[in-house]
mmCIF file with all atom_site columns, C-alpha atoms in Angstrom:
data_model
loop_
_atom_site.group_PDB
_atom_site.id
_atom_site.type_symbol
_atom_site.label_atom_id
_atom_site.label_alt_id
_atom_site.label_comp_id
_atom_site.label_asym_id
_atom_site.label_entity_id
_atom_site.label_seq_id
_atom_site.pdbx_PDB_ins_code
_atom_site.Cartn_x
_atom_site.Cartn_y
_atom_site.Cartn_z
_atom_site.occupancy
_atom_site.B_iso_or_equiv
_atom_site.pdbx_formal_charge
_atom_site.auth_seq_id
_atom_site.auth_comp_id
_atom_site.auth_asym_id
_atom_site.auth_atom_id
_atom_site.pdbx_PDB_model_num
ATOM 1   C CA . UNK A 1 1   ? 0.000   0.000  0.000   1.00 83.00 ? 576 UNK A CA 1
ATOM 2   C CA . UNK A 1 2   ? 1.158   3.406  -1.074  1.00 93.00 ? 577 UNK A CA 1
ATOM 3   C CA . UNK A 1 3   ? 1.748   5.701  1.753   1.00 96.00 ? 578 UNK A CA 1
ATOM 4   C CA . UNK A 1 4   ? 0.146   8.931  1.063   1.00 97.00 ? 579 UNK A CA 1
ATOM 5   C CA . UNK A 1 5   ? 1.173   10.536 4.387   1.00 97.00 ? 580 UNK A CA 1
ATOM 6   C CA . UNK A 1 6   ? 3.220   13.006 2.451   1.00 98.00 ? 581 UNK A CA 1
ATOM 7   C CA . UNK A 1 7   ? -0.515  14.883 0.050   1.00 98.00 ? 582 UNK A CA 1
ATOM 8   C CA . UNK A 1 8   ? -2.463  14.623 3.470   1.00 98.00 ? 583 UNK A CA 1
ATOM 9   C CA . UNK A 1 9   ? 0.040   16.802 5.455   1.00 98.00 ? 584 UNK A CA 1
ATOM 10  C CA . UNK A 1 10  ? 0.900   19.180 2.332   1.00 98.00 ? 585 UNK A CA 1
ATOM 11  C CA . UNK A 1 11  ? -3.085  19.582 1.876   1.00 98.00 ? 586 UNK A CA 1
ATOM 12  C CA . UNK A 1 12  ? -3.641  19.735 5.422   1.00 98.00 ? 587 UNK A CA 1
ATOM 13  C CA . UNK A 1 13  ? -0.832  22.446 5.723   1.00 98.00 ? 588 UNK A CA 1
ATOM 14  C CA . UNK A 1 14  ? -2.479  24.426 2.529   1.00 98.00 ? 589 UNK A CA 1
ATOM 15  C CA . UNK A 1 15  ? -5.548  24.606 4.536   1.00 98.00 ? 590 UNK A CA 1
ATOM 16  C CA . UNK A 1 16  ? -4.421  26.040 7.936   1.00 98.00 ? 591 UNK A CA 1
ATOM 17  C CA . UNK A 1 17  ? -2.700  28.581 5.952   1.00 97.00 ? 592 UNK A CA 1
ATOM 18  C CA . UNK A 1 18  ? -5.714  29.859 4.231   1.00 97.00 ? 593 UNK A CA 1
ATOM 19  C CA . UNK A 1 19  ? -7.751  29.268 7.590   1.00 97.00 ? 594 UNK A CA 1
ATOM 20  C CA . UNK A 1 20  ? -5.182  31.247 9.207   1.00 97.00 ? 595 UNK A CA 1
ATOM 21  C CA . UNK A 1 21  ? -5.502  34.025 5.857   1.00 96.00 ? 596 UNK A CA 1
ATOM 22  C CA . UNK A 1 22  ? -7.033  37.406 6.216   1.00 96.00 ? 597 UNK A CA 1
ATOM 23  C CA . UNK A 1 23  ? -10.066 38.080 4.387   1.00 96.00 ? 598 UNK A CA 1
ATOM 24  C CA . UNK A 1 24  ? -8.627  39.870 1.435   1.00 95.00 ? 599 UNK A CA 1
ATOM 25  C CA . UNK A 1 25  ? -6.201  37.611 1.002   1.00 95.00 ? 600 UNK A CA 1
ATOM 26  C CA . UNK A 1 26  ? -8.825  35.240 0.160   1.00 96.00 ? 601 UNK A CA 1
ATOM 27  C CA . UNK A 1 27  ? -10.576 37.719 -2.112  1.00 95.00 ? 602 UNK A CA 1
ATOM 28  C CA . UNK A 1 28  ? -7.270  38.398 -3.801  1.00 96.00 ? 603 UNK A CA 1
ATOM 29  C CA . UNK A 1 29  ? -7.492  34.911 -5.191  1.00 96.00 ? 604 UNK A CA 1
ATOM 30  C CA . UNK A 1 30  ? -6.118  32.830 -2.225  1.00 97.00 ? 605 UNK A CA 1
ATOM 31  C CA . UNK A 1 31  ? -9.508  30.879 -2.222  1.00 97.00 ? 606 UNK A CA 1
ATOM 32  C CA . UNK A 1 32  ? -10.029 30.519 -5.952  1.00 97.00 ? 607 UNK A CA 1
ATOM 33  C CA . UNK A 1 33  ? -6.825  29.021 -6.203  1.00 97.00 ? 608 UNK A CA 1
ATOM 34  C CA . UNK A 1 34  ? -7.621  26.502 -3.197  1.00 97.00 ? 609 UNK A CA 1
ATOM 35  C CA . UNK A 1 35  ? -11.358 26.298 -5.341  1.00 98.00 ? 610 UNK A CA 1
ATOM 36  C CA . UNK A 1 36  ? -9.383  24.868 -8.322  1.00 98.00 ? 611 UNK A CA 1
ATOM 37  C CA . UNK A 1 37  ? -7.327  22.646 -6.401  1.00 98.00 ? 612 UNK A CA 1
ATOM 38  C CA . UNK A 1 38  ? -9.840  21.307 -4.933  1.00 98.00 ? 613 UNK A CA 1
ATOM 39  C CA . UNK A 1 39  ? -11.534 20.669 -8.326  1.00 98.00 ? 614 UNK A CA 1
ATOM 40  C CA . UNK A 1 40  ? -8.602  19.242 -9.795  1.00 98.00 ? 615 UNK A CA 1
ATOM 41  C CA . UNK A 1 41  ? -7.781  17.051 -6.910  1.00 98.00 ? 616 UNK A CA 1
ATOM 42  C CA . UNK A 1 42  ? -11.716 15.576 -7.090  1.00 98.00 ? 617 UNK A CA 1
ATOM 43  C CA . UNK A 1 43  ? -11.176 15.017 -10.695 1.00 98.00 ? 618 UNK A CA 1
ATOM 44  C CA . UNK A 1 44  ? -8.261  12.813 -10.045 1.00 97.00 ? 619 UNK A CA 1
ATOM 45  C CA . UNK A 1 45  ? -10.072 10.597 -7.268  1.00 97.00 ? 620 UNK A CA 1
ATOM 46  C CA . UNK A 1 46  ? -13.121 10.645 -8.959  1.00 97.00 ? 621 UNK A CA 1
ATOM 47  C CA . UNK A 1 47  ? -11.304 9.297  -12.436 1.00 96.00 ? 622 UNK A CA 1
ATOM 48  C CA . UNK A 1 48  ? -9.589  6.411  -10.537 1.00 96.00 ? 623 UNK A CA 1
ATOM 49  C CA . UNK A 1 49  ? -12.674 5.330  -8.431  1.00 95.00 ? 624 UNK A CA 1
ATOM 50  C CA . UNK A 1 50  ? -14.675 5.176  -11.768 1.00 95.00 ? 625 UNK A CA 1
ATOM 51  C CA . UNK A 1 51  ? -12.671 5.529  -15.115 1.00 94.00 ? 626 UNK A CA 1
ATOM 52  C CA . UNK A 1 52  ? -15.916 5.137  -17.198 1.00 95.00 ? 627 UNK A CA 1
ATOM 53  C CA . UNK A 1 53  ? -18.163 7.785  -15.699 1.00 94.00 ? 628 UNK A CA 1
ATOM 54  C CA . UNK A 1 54  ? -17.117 11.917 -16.054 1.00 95.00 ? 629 UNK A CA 1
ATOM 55  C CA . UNK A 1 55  ? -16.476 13.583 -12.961 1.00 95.00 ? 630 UNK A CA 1
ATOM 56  C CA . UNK A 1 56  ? -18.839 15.748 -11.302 1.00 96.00 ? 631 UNK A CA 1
ATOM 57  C CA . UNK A 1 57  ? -16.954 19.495 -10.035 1.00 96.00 ? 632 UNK A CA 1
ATOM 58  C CA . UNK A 1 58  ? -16.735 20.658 -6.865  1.00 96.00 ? 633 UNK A CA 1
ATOM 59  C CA . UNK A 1 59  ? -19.185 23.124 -6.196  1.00 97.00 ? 634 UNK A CA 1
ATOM 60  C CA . UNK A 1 60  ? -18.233 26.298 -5.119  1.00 97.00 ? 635 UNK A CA 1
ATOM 61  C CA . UNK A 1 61  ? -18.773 26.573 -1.625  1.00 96.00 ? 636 UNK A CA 1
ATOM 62  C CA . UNK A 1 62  ? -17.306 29.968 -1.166  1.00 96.00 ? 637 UNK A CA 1
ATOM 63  C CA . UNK A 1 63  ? -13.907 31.130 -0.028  1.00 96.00 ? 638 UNK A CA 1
ATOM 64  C CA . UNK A 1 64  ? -14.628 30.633 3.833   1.00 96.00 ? 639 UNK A CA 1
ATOM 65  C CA . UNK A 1 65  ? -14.932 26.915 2.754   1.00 97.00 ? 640 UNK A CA 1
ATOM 66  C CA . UNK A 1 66  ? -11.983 26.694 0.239   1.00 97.00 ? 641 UNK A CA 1
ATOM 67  C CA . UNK A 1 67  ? -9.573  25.245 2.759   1.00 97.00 ? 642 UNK A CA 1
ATOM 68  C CA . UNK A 1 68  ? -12.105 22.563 4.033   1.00 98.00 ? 643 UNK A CA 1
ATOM 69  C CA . UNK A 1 69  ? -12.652 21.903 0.429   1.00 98.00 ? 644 UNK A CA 1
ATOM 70  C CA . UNK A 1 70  ? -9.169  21.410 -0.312  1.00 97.00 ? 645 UNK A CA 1
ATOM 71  C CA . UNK A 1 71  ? -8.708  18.889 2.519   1.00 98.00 ? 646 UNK A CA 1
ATOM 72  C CA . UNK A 1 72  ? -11.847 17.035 1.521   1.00 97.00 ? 647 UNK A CA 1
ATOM 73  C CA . UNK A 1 73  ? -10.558 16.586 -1.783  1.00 98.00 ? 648 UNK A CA 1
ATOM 74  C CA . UNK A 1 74  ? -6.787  15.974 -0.884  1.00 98.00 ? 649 UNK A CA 1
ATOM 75  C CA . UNK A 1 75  ? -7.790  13.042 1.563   1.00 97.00 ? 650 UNK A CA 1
ATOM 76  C CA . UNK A 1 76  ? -10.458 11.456 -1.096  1.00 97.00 ? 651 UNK A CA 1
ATOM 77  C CA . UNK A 1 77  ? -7.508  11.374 -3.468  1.00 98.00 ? 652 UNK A CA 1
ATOM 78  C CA . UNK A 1 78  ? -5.018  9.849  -1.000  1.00 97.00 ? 653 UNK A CA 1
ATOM 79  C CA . UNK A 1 79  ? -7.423  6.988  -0.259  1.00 96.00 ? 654 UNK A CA 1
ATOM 80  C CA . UNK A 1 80  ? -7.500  5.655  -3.960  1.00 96.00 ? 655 UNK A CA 1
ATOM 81  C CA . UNK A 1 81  ? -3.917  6.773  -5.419  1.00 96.00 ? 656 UNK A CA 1
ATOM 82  C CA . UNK A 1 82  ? -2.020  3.506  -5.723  1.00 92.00 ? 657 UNK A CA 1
ATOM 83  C CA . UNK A 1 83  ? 1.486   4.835  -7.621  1.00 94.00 ? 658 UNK A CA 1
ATOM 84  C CA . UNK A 1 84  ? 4.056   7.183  -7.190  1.00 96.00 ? 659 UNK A CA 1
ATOM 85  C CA . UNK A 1 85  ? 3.779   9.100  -10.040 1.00 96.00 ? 660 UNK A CA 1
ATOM 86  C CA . UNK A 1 86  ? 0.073   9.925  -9.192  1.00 96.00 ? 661 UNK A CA 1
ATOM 87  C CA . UNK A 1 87  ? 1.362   10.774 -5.749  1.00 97.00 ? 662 UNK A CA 1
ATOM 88  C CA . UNK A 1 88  ? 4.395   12.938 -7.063  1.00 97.00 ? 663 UNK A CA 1
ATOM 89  C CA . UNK A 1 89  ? 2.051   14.826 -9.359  1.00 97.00 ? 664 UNK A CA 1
ATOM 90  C CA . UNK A 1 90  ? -0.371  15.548 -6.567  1.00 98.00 ? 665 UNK A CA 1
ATOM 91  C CA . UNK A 1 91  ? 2.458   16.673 -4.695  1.00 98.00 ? 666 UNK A CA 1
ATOM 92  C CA . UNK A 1 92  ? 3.284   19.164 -6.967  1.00 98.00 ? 667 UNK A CA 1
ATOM 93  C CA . UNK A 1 93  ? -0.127  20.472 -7.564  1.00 98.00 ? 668 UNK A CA 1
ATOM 94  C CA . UNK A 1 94  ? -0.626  21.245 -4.265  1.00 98.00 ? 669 UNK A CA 1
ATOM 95  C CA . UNK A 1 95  ? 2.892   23.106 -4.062  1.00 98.00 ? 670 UNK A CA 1
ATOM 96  C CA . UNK A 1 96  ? 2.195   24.882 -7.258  1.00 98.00 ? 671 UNK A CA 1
ATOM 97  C CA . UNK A 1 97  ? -1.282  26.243 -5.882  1.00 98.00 ? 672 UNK A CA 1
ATOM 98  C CA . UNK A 1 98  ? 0.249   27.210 -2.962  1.00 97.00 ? 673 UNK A CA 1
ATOM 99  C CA . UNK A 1 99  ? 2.552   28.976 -4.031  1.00 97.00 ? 674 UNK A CA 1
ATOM 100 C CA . UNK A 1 100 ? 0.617   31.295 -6.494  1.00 96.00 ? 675 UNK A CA 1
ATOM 101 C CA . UNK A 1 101 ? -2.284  31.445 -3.597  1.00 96.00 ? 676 UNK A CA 1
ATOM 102 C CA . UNK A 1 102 ? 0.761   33.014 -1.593  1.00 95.00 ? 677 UNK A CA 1
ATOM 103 C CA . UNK A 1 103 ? -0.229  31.957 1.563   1.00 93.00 ? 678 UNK A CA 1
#
């Protein structure tokens, strides 16, 4: 079994930061970035737990919710990734997003 500690703790750390944000942080895009995270990350569960259907996207929830949407998503993929590469590219997704949230 694939140990996925490493996406948990990056998405869990992604989401204290924007928990921990100021409001117009969030507004300044903090929380759409988290938003399409989130949306990505889905997509990628959602496409390994059934290849043959389309995934459904994330609603937006708003930016109060971004981070608990994030960690939702992040821990739904970690259940069902079962390679390295699909961990690795996670990984960097959630840097990435991060980074340009800038929180």
């Amino acid at each position: 079994m694939l140990d996925t500690t490493p996406l948990t703790a990056a998405v869990d750390q992604f989401a204290d930061r924007l928990r921990a944000a100021p409001q117009s942080r969030l507004q300044r895009g903090a929380a759409a970035e988290a938003l399409a995270l989130a949306r990505e990350l889905a997509a990628r569960a959602q496409r390994l737990e059934a290849p043959d259907s389309e995934p459904r996207e994330m609603p937006d929830a708003g930016m109060f919710a971004a981070a608990d949407q994030i960690t939702v998503a992040g821990r739904d993929l970690a259940l069902v990734l079962a390679d390295r590469v699909g961990l690795a590219e996670a990984l960097q997704l959630v840097a990435e997003a991060q980074k340009r949230a800038g929180v």
